[in-house]
Structures are given as C-alpha cells and as structure tokens.
Amino acid sequence: MPTQAQTHTAATTLPINNHRGMRQRRPTPPVETNADSGAAATDGIMRERRSGLSAPVLLDSTPQHHGPVMKLHTPQLYSILPEFLKRWIRSISFLRFLCPSWKQRYIILCGAFLYKFSSTTSKEPKGSPFEIRSVEVSGASIDHVDGASQLGPGYGAIVTVSTLRRQHVYAVANKQEAQLWIRSIEEAKQAAITHQMGHANHIPYPTRWKHLDALGSNLVKSKERIKERMESSQLREMETSSFADGGPLPRGFHG
C-alpha cells in the first residue's frame, strides 16, 4: 500500500510528466478564403491615409478659380441606349432612376489640378483630381444636354471637361461664369505645360502650389492603386465562382 506522501507525490508529478511527454502542437494557420482576400483588399482601401487636400486648405491657397456647380451623372446603361429607348424611359416615372441626374459639387482649380468636393467644408476630394495638362475644356448650350429639364433655377450654362477616359459635364450659373471657367482652365493648362517643360523659370510659381501639386499627384496614384486592387479582387471572385461552377475562367483565345 502506498503511503499518503507517495500518493500526494504521484498526484502532483503525474501531470508534469505527462506534460513533458506531450509534443506541443502548433496552431494551424487559417486558410485565406476568397472572401477574406476581398475583405483584406477593402481593409487596405479603408486604411488609405488622408490626402491633405481638404477644401478649406485649397481655398486658403489662392486658387485660380473655384465655385459651386451641378455635376451631371449619367448611368452607364442609359448612355448606351438608343434614343427611342431613352425617351421611353424618361416617360415612365418608376424608371427615372435610370435617367441622368444632377449632383451638387464645389470645384476648385488650384495649381496643376482641378479638384471636386461635396462642399466647401469637405475634408477629401470626390474621386481623383483632374490633371490640368491632360484635359480639354469647352462650353455647350444647356438645351442640348440630357437631363437639363431636371436642373433647378440658378444654372444656365454648361462647362464640359474631357479627360482621356470620359467627359464630365457641369452646369454653372450663366454664360459669363462658363467663359470664366474655360479661360481659367486653359490658362492653368498652358502654365502647367510651360512649367513642366522648364520654360517658365522666370515666372514665379507659388511654393504652396508646388506642395499641393505633389499631394495631388500622390492622390491620383493612390486612386489608381485602389482601382487596380478592386479589379484584382473582383477578378479573383469571378475565377473562384467560375471554378466552383465547373471550370476556370477562360483566358485568351482557344481555337
């Protein structure tokens, strides 16, 4: 018969001996699913730091021009429809969400970029700023613009800003304001091109604008990275979905 002391010793040492004899297992790393990768991309986008290009900062930097506008938003589906279908959609009330609509914006031309904001107090620009060197600007009759009938009072002229990818339509107060925007953008474009080519060394360029131009360039690159991330994430989702349905997404030409 073991003594009480031996029993106590065995009871206390047994777990220790078993613990020493057991092989410690490493936790299995979690497998990243497609949803996880999409969430990671979204988290990366959300962590993008602020640009430093708030509306108040730009307005305090003596911009070339600024003012309120109405931006025309045209749904992609509507833009590719034939004219008779557009007229049919406009005539049916519950399909009006497919029609062009106007959104309030405040745009600021400062240095080598044109920035778009929701208001004069916005902390970040809407979308990617337009690099002035690569835009074309023109005026248009408000009567020739789709959705002009939905504009409220106080807007009587159109300014069109065209980039390499698309055309942006803005309604302004009157023809004089439209001409002022066109002249300001054209002058800023010429100054930006001349400055880039090094032919304007004798013309002082505000130090503040140089700093803001660098921030604007960084923001454009950041928006491009976000777009590439989103497209890559969507492509992975499509490939995974296609694979689950019976095969990988076809790539290239298969003859």
mmCIF file of C-alpha atoms in Angstrom:
data_model
loop_
_atom_site.group_PDB
_atom_site.id
_atom_site.type_symbol
_atom_site.label_atom_id
_atom_site.label_comp_id
_atom_site.label_asym_id
_atom_site.label_seq_id
_atom_site.Cartn_x
_atom_site.Cartn_y
_atom_site.Cartn_z
ATOM 1 C CA MET A 1 0.000 0.000 0.000
ATOM 2 C CA PRO A 2 1.493 3.409 -0.946
ATOM 3 C CA THR A 3 1.744 5.883 1.808
ATOM 4 C CA GLN A 4 -0.184 9.119 1.835
ATOM 5 C CA ALA A 5 3.002 11.046 0.987
ATOM 6 C CA GLN A 6 3.693 8.778 -2.050
ATOM 7 C CA THR A 7 0.121 9.222 -3.269
ATOM 8 C CA HIS A 8 0.404 13.001 -2.972
ATOM 9 C CA THR A 9 3.740 12.965 -4.821
ATOM 10 C CA ALA A 10 2.317 10.881 -7.674
ATOM 11 C CA ALA A 11 -0.732 13.113 -7.943
ATOM 12 C CA THR A 12 1.365 16.232 -8.251
ATOM 13 C CA THR A 13 4.071 14.860 -10.537
ATOM 14 C CA LEU A 14 1.857 12.918 -12.951
ATOM 15 C CA PRO A 15 0.564 15.966 -14.891
ATOM 16 C CA ILE A 16 4.096 17.330 -15.071
ATOM 17 C CA ASN A 17 5.469 14.066 -16.523
ATOM 18 C CA ASN A 18 2.580 13.842 -18.976
ATOM 19 C CA HIS A 19 3.093 17.486 -19.987
ATOM 20 C CA ARG A 20 6.773 16.836 -20.674
ATOM 21 C CA GLY A 21 5.960 13.759 -22.668
ATOM 22 C CA MET A 22 3.377 15.506 -24.829
ATOM 23 C CA ARG A 23 4.515 17.072 -28.072
ATOM 24 C CA GLN A 24 3.408 20.672 -28.329
ATOM 25 C CA ARG A 25 1.281 21.220 -31.427
ATOM 26 C CA ARG A 26 1.473 24.434 -33.390
ATOM 27 C CA PRO A 27 -1.821 26.075 -34.201
ATOM 28 C CA THR A 28 -2.909 25.569 -37.804
ATOM 29 C CA PRO A 29 -2.745 28.867 -39.698
ATOM 30 C CA PRO A 30 -6.130 29.967 -41.039
ATOM 31 C CA VAL A 31 -6.694 29.421 -44.740
ATOM 32 C CA GLU A 32 -7.430 32.644 -46.563
ATOM 33 C CA THR A 33 -10.679 32.295 -48.439
ATOM 34 C CA ASN A 34 -11.726 34.446 -51.348
ATOM 35 C CA ALA A 35 -13.985 36.422 -49.031
ATOM 36 C CA ASP A 36 -11.017 37.010 -46.716
ATOM 37 C CA SER A 37 -8.885 38.314 -49.584
ATOM 38 C CA GLY A 38 -11.694 40.611 -50.663
ATOM 39 C CA ALA A 39 -12.063 41.861 -47.095
ATOM 40 C CA ALA A 40 -8.313 42.409 -46.901
ATOM 41 C CA ALA A 41 -8.434 44.493 -50.068
ATOM 42 C CA THR A 42 -11.292 46.521 -48.641
ATOM 43 C CA ASP A 43 -9.433 46.977 -45.350
ATOM 44 C CA GLY A 44 -6.404 48.180 -47.299
ATOM 45 C CA ILE A 45 -8.554 50.700 -49.094
ATOM 46 C CA MET A 46 -10.097 51.904 -45.840
ATOM 47 C CA ARG A 47 -6.640 52.362 -44.346
ATOM 48 C CA GLU A 48 -5.562 54.735 -47.089
ATOM 49 C CA ARG A 49 -4.362 57.825 -45.284
ATOM 50 C CA ARG A 50 -5.920 61.204 -45.870
ATOM 51 C CA SER A 51 -4.564 63.174 -48.790
ATOM 52 C CA GLY A 52 -4.168 66.525 -47.007
ATOM 53 C CA LEU A 53 -6.217 68.129 -49.789
ATOM 54 C CA SER A 54 -9.281 69.370 -47.965
ATOM 55 C CA ALA A 55 -11.454 72.079 -49.497
ATOM 56 C CA PRO A 56 -10.553 74.667 -46.808
ATOM 57 C CA VAL A 57 -6.824 74.053 -47.378
ATOM 58 C CA LEU A 58 -7.178 74.630 -51.128
ATOM 59 C CA LEU A 59 -9.377 77.689 -50.691
ATOM 60 C CA ASP A 60 -6.731 79.174 -48.381
ATOM 61 C CA SER A 61 -4.064 78.678 -51.073
ATOM 62 C CA THR A 62 -5.259 81.363 -53.533
ATOM 63 C CA PRO A 63 -6.667 79.029 -56.215
ATOM 64 C CA GLN A 64 -7.019 80.221 -59.814
ATOM 65 C CA HIS A 65 -10.788 79.730 -59.697
ATOM 66 C CA HIS A 66 -13.472 77.983 -57.647
ATOM 67 C CA GLY A 67 -17.224 77.839 -57.332
ATOM 68 C CA PRO A 68 -20.397 75.750 -56.996
ATOM 69 C CA VAL A 69 -21.582 73.621 -59.910
ATOM 70 C CA MET A 70 -24.061 70.855 -60.665
ATOM 71 C CA LYS A 71 -22.436 67.686 -61.992
ATOM 72 C CA LEU A 72 -24.334 65.546 -64.495
ATOM 73 C CA HIS A 73 -24.391 61.867 -63.542
ATOM 74 C CA THR A 74 -25.365 59.555 -66.423
ATOM 75 C CA PRO A 75 -25.858 55.839 -65.631
ATOM 76 C CA GLN A 76 -23.741 53.636 -67.879
ATOM 77 C CA LEU A 77 -26.760 51.663 -69.103
ATOM 78 C CA TYR A 78 -28.560 54.839 -70.149
ATOM 79 C CA SER A 79 -25.563 56.125 -72.083
ATOM 80 C CA ILE A 80 -25.536 53.126 -74.466
ATOM 81 C CA LEU A 81 -29.279 53.017 -75.165
ATOM 82 C CA PRO A 82 -30.749 54.196 -78.495
ATOM 83 C CA GLU A 83 -32.636 57.487 -78.412
ATOM 84 C CA PHE A 84 -36.135 55.971 -78.666
ATOM 85 C CA LEU A 85 -35.485 53.843 -75.544
ATOM 86 C CA LYS A 86 -34.175 56.906 -73.687
ATOM 87 C CA ARG A 87 -37.404 58.760 -74.481
ATOM 88 C CA TRP A 88 -39.440 55.759 -73.312
ATOM 89 C CA ILE A 89 -37.527 55.555 -70.006
ATOM 90 C CA ARG A 90 -37.952 59.290 -69.388
ATOM 91 C CA SER A 91 -41.719 58.933 -69.870
ATOM 92 C CA ILE A 92 -42.117 56.259 -67.147
ATOM 93 C CA SER A 93 -41.876 57.529 -63.580
ATOM 94 C CA PHE A 94 -40.615 54.348 -61.901
ATOM 95 C CA LEU A 95 -37.720 54.132 -64.398
ATOM 96 C CA ARG A 96 -36.463 57.640 -63.663
ATOM 97 C CA PHE A 97 -33.611 56.221 -61.585
ATOM 98 C CA LEU A 98 -32.059 55.129 -64.893
ATOM 99 C CA CYS A 99 -32.119 58.693 -66.217
ATOM 100 C CA PRO A 100 -29.335 61.280 -65.906
ATOM 101 C CA SER A 101 -29.370 63.258 -62.661
ATOM 102 C CA TRP A 102 -27.552 66.263 -61.204
ATOM 103 C CA LYS A 103 -25.412 66.319 -58.076
ATOM 104 C CA GLN A 104 -24.175 69.356 -56.159
ATOM 105 C CA ARG A 105 -20.418 69.843 -56.292
ATOM 106 C CA TYR A 106 -17.874 72.515 -55.423
ATOM 107 C CA ILE A 107 -14.856 72.500 -57.743
ATOM 108 C CA ILE A 108 -11.520 74.171 -57.121
ATOM 109 C CA LEU A 109 -8.833 74.883 -59.710
ATOM 110 C CA CYS A 110 -5.549 75.129 -57.840
ATOM 111 C CA GLY A 111 -2.100 74.740 -59.341
ATOM 112 C CA ALA A 112 -1.956 71.875 -61.822
ATOM 113 C CA PHE A 113 -5.140 70.069 -60.728
ATOM 114 C CA LEU A 114 -8.910 70.503 -60.741
ATOM 115 C CA TYR A 115 -10.489 69.153 -57.541
ATOM 116 C CA LYS A 116 -14.124 68.174 -56.919
ATOM 117 C CA PHE A 117 -15.777 68.371 -53.485
ATOM 118 C CA SER A 118 -19.223 67.897 -52.000
ATOM 119 C CA SER A 119 -18.998 71.294 -50.304
ATOM 120 C CA THR A 120 -16.571 73.999 -49.171
ATOM 121 C CA THR A 121 -16.012 72.149 -45.892
ATOM 122 C CA SER A 122 -15.216 68.696 -47.343
ATOM 123 C CA LYS A 123 -12.120 67.020 -45.931
ATOM 124 C CA GLU A 124 -11.376 64.936 -49.037
ATOM 125 C CA PRO A 125 -11.906 65.414 -52.794
ATOM 126 C CA LYS A 126 -14.542 63.405 -54.634
ATOM 127 C CA GLY A 127 -12.781 60.883 -56.821
ATOM 128 C CA SER A 128 -9.460 61.503 -58.476
ATOM 129 C CA PRO A 129 -8.473 65.101 -59.289
ATOM 130 C CA PHE A 130 -8.087 66.066 -62.950
ATOM 131 C CA GLU A 131 -4.542 66.787 -64.077
ATOM 132 C CA ILE A 132 -4.943 70.053 -65.964
ATOM 133 C CA ARG A 133 -2.239 69.236 -68.534
ATOM 134 C CA SER A 134 -4.321 66.376 -69.956
ATOM 135 C CA VAL A 135 -7.845 67.844 -70.078
ATOM 136 C CA GLU A 136 -9.860 69.599 -72.746
ATOM 137 C CA VAL A 137 -12.480 72.171 -71.764
ATOM 138 C CA SER A 138 -15.358 73.641 -73.730
ATOM 139 C CA GLY A 139 -18.771 75.228 -73.364
ATOM 140 C CA ALA A 140 -22.127 73.901 -74.525
ATOM 141 C CA SER A 141 -25.725 75.012 -74.745
ATOM 142 C CA ILE A 142 -27.703 73.825 -71.770
ATOM 143 C CA ASP A 143 -30.612 72.962 -74.084
ATOM 144 C CA HIS A 144 -28.534 70.246 -75.761
ATOM 145 C CA VAL A 145 -27.730 68.383 -72.529
ATOM 146 C CA ASP A 146 -29.683 65.306 -71.449
ATOM 147 C CA GLY A 147 -31.419 65.966 -68.152
ATOM 148 C CA ALA A 148 -31.345 69.755 -68.477
ATOM 149 C CA SER A 149 -35.046 69.868 -67.586
ATOM 150 C CA GLN A 150 -34.215 68.485 -64.128
ATOM 151 C CA LEU A 151 -31.903 71.380 -63.278
ATOM 152 C CA GLY A 152 -33.219 73.765 -60.697
ATOM 153 C CA PRO A 153 -33.151 77.570 -61.042
ATOM 154 C CA GLY A 154 -29.807 79.360 -60.922
ATOM 155 C CA TYR A 155 -27.985 77.313 -63.567
ATOM 156 C CA GLY A 156 -27.968 78.487 -67.171
ATOM 157 C CA ALA A 157 -24.764 77.309 -68.897
ATOM 158 C CA ILE A 158 -22.631 74.198 -69.357
ATOM 159 C CA VAL A 159 -18.893 73.575 -68.994
ATOM 160 C CA THR A 160 -17.535 70.275 -70.321
ATOM 161 C CA VAL A 161 -14.232 68.887 -69.029
ATOM 162 C CA SER A 162 -12.915 65.945 -71.057
ATOM 163 C CA THR A 163 -10.231 63.579 -69.762
ATOM 164 C CA LEU A 164 -8.658 60.596 -71.530
ATOM 165 C CA ARG A 165 -11.366 58.332 -70.136
ATOM 166 C CA ARG A 166 -14.607 60.272 -70.160
ATOM 167 C CA GLN A 167 -16.446 63.546 -70.482
ATOM 168 C CA HIS A 168 -17.604 65.429 -67.369
ATOM 169 C CA VAL A 169 -20.497 67.868 -67.665
ATOM 170 C CA TYR A 170 -21.021 70.723 -65.185
ATOM 171 C CA ALA A 171 -23.816 73.270 -65.029
ATOM 172 C CA VAL A 172 -22.836 76.772 -63.875
ATOM 173 C CA ALA A 173 -24.774 79.959 -63.180
ATOM 174 C CA ASN A 174 -24.564 81.665 -66.584
ATOM 175 C CA LYS A 175 -22.544 82.058 -69.784
ATOM 176 C CA GLN A 176 -20.166 84.559 -68.184
ATOM 177 C CA GLU A 177 -19.316 82.048 -65.440
ATOM 178 C CA ALA A 178 -18.846 79.314 -68.055
ATOM 179 C CA GLN A 179 -16.423 81.512 -70.007
ATOM 180 C CA LEU A 180 -14.518 82.319 -66.833
ATOM 181 C CA TRP A 181 -14.115 78.620 -66.064
ATOM 182 C CA ILE A 182 -12.994 77.860 -69.620
ATOM 183 C CA ARG A 183 -10.446 80.692 -69.639
ATOM 184 C CA SER A 184 -9.126 79.810 -66.159
ATOM 185 C CA ILE A 185 -8.642 76.125 -67.026
ATOM 186 C CA GLU A 186 -6.980 76.910 -70.375
ATOM 187 C CA GLU A 187 -4.587 79.385 -68.736
ATOM 188 C CA ALA A 188 -3.781 76.913 -65.947
ATOM 189 C CA LYS A 189 -3.177 74.179 -68.546
ATOM 190 C CA GLN A 190 -0.778 76.346 -70.519
ATOM 191 C CA ALA A 191 1.055 77.390 -67.348
ATOM 192 C CA ALA A 192 1.337 73.777 -66.170
ATOM 193 C CA ILE A 193 2.735 72.616 -69.528
ATOM 194 C CA THR A 194 5.210 75.506 -69.680
ATOM 195 C CA HIS A 195 6.288 74.885 -66.083
ATOM 196 C CA GLN A 196 6.753 71.146 -66.748
ATOM 197 C CA MET A 197 8.953 71.834 -69.802
ATOM 198 C CA GLY A 198 11.151 74.165 -67.757
ATOM 199 C CA HIS A 199 10.341 77.220 -69.878
ATOM 200 C CA ALA A 200 8.845 79.222 -67.030
ATOM 201 C CA ASN A 201 11.798 79.607 -64.705
ATOM 202 C CA HIS A 202 11.431 83.369 -64.873
ATOM 203 C CA ILE A 203 7.756 83.144 -63.828
ATOM 204 C CA PRO A 204 7.313 82.626 -60.084
ATOM 205 C CA TYR A 205 5.248 79.575 -59.165
ATOM 206 C CA PRO A 206 3.778 79.658 -55.639
ATOM 207 C CA THR A 207 5.616 77.356 -53.267
ATOM 208 C CA ARG A 208 2.281 76.414 -51.751
ATOM 209 C CA TRP A 209 1.041 75.214 -55.141
ATOM 210 C CA LYS A 210 4.148 73.049 -55.605
ATOM 211 C CA HIS A 211 3.349 71.276 -52.350
ATOM 212 C CA LEU A 212 -0.327 70.847 -53.286
ATOM 213 C CA ASP A 213 0.622 69.589 -56.773
ATOM 214 C CA ALA A 214 2.752 66.887 -55.154
ATOM 215 C CA LEU A 215 -0.174 65.883 -52.928
ATOM 216 C CA GLY A 216 -2.491 65.893 -55.940
ATOM 217 C CA SER A 217 -0.133 63.637 -57.888
ATOM 218 C CA ASN A 218 0.074 61.257 -54.917
ATOM 219 C CA LEU A 219 -3.722 61.158 -54.685
ATOM 220 C CA VAL A 220 -4.062 60.275 -58.373
ATOM 221 C CA LYS A 221 -1.598 57.387 -57.911
ATOM 222 C CA SER A 222 -3.420 56.261 -54.763
ATOM 223 C CA LYS A 223 -6.760 56.181 -56.602
ATOM 224 C CA GLU A 224 -5.169 54.132 -59.382
ATOM 225 C CA ARG A 225 -3.825 51.614 -56.842
ATOM 226 C CA ILE A 226 -7.273 51.339 -55.248
ATOM 227 C CA LYS A 227 -8.852 50.737 -58.643
ATOM 228 C CA GLU A 228 -6.294 48.049 -59.512
ATOM 229 C CA ARG A 229 -6.862 46.356 -56.135
ATOM 230 C CA MET A 230 -10.615 46.356 -56.603
ATOM 231 C CA GLU A 231 -10.348 44.978 -60.140
ATOM 232 C CA SER A 232 -7.931 42.269 -58.985
ATOM 233 C CA SER A 233 -10.267 41.312 -56.135
ATOM 234 C CA GLN A 234 -13.261 41.152 -58.477
ATOM 235 C CA LEU A 235 -11.303 39.006 -60.940
ATOM 236 C CA ARG A 236 -10.393 36.535 -58.164
ATOM 237 C CA GLU A 237 -14.038 36.347 -57.140
ATOM 238 C CA MET A 238 -15.080 35.657 -60.742
ATOM 239 C CA GLU A 239 -12.417 32.973 -61.141
ATOM 240 C CA THR A 240 -13.389 31.279 -57.878
ATOM 241 C CA SER A 241 -17.070 31.393 -58.767
ATOM 242 C CA SER A 242 -16.417 30.021 -62.255
ATOM 243 C CA PHE A 243 -14.213 27.235 -60.859
ATOM 244 C CA ALA A 244 -16.915 26.257 -58.363
ATOM 245 C CA ASP A 245 -19.440 26.106 -61.209
ATOM 246 C CA GLY A 246 -17.351 23.667 -63.213
ATOM 247 C CA GLY A 247 -14.194 25.152 -64.584
ATOM 248 C CA PRO A 248 -11.721 28.046 -64.562
ATOM 249 C CA LEU A 249 -12.468 31.305 -66.290
ATOM 250 C CA PRO A 250 -11.245 31.062 -69.914
ATOM 251 C CA ARG A 251 -8.285 33.246 -70.745
ATOM 252 C CA GLY A 252 -7.188 34.293 -74.219
ATOM 253 C CA PHE A 253 -8.251 32.654 -77.479
ATOM 254 C CA HIS A 254 -8.829 28.942 -77.706
ATOM 255 C CA GLY A 255 -9.168 27.750 -81.335
#
